[in-house]
CSV table of C-alpha atoms in Angstrom, one decimal:
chain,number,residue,atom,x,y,z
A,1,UNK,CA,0.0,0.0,0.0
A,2,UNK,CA,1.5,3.4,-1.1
A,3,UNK,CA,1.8,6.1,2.0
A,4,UNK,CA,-0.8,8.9,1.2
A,5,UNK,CA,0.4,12.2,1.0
A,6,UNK,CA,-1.5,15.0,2.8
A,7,UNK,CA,-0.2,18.7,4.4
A,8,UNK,CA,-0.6,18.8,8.1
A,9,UNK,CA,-1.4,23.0,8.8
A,10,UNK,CA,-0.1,23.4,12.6
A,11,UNK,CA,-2.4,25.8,15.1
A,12,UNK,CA,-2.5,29.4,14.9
A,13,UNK,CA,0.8,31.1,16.5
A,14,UNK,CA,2.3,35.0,16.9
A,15,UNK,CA,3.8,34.3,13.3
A,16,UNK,CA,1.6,32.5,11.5
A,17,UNK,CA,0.8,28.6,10.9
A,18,UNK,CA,3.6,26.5,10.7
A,19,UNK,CA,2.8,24.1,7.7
A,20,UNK,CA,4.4,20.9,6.7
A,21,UNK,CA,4.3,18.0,4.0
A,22,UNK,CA,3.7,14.3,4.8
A,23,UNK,CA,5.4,12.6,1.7
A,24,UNK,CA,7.1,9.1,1.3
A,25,UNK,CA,6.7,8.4,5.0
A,26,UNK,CA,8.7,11.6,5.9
A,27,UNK,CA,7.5,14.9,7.4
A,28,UNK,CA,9.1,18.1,5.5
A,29,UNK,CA,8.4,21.9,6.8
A,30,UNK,CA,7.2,23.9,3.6
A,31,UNK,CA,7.3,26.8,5.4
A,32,UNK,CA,5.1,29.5,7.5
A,33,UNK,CA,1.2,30.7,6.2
A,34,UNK,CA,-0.3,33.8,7.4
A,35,UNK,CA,-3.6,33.1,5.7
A,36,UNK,CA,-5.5,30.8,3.8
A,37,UNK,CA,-3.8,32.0,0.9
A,38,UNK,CA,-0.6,31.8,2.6
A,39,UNK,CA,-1.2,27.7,2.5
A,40,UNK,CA,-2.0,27.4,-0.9
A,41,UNK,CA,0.6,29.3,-2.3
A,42,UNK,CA,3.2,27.5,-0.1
A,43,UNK,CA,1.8,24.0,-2.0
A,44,UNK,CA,1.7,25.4,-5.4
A,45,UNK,CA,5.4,26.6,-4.8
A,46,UNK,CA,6.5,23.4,-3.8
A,47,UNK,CA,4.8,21.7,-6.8
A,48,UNK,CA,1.8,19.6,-4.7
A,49,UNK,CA,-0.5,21.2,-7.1
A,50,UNK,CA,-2.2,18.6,-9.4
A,51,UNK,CA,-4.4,18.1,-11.8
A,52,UNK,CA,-6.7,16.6,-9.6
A,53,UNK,CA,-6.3,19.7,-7.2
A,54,UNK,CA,-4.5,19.3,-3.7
A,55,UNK,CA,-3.5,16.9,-1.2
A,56,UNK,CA,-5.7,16.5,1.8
A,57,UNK,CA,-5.5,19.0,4.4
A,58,UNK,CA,-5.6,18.5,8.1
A,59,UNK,CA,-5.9,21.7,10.4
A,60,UNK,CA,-4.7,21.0,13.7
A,61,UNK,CA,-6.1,23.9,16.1
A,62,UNK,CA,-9.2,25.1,13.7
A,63,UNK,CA,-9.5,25.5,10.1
A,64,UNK,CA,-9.2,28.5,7.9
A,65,UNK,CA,-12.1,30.0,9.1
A,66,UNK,CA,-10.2,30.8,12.3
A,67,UNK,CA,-8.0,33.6,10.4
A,68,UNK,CA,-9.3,36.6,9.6
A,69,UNK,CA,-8.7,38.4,6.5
Protein backbone atom coordinates (compact mmCIF):
# COMPACT_ATOMS: atom_id res chain seq x y z
CA UNK A 1 0.00 0.00 0.00
CA UNK A 2 1.51 3.37 -1.06
CA UNK A 3 1.79 6.14 2.03
CA UNK A 4 -0.79 8.95 1.18
CA UNK A 5 0.39 12.22 0.97
CA UNK A 6 -1.52 14.97 2.84
CA UNK A 7 -0.24 18.70 4.44
CA UNK A 8 -0.59 18.84 8.15
CA UNK A 9 -1.39 23.04 8.83
CA UNK A 10 -0.06 23.40 12.64
CA UNK A 11 -2.37 25.78 15.06
CA UNK A 12 -2.49 29.42 14.88
CA UNK A 13 0.81 31.12 16.49
CA UNK A 14 2.31 34.96 16.90
CA UNK A 15 3.81 34.29 13.34
CA UNK A 16 1.63 32.48 11.49
CA UNK A 17 0.76 28.63 10.95
CA UNK A 18 3.63 26.49 10.68
CA UNK A 19 2.79 24.09 7.75
CA UNK A 20 4.36 20.88 6.70
CA UNK A 21 4.30 18.03 3.95
CA UNK A 22 3.68 14.34 4.76
CA UNK A 23 5.45 12.64 1.73
CA UNK A 24 7.14 9.11 1.27
CA UNK A 25 6.72 8.44 5.03
CA UNK A 26 8.67 11.58 5.91
CA UNK A 27 7.54 14.86 7.40
CA UNK A 28 9.10 18.06 5.48
CA UNK A 29 8.41 21.90 6.75
CA UNK A 30 7.25 23.88 3.64
CA UNK A 31 7.34 26.78 5.41
CA UNK A 32 5.06 29.53 7.49
CA UNK A 33 1.20 30.72 6.23
CA UNK A 34 -0.34 33.79 7.41
CA UNK A 35 -3.60 33.08 5.72
CA UNK A 36 -5.47 30.76 3.76
CA UNK A 37 -3.75 32.02 0.91
CA UNK A 38 -0.59 31.77 2.59
CA UNK A 39 -1.21 27.69 2.51
CA UNK A 40 -1.98 27.36 -0.87
CA UNK A 41 0.57 29.31 -2.28
CA UNK A 42 3.19 27.47 -0.13
CA UNK A 43 1.76 23.95 -2.02
CA UNK A 44 1.68 25.37 -5.39
CA UNK A 45 5.42 26.62 -4.79
CA UNK A 46 6.52 23.42 -3.84
CA UNK A 47 4.81 21.68 -6.81
CA UNK A 48 1.77 19.58 -4.66
CA UNK A 49 -0.46 21.17 -7.15
CA UNK A 50 -2.18 18.62 -9.38
CA UNK A 51 -4.38 18.11 -11.84
CA UNK A 52 -6.67 16.62 -9.56
CA UNK A 53 -6.32 19.74 -7.16
CA UNK A 54 -4.53 19.31 -3.71
CA UNK A 55 -3.52 16.85 -1.25
CA UNK A 56 -5.71 16.47 1.84
CA UNK A 57 -5.51 18.98 4.42
CA UNK A 58 -5.58 18.46 8.10
CA UNK A 59 -5.88 21.72 10.41
CA UNK A 60 -4.65 20.98 13.71
CA UNK A 61 -6.13 23.91 16.12
CA UNK A 62 -9.18 25.12 13.66
CA UNK A 63 -9.53 25.50 10.05
CA UNK A 64 -9.25 28.46 7.89
CA UNK A 65 -12.10 30.01 9.07
CA UNK A 66 -10.17 30.76 12.32
CA UNK A 67 -7.97 33.60 10.37
CA UNK A 68 -9.26 36.62 9.62
CA UNK A 69 -8.73 38.36 6.54
Amino acid sequence: MADSVYIVVHPLAGDGRSVVAHVHAEDRALGVAHSFTGVLELLRATGLETADGWPPIRWLGGGPEEWSE
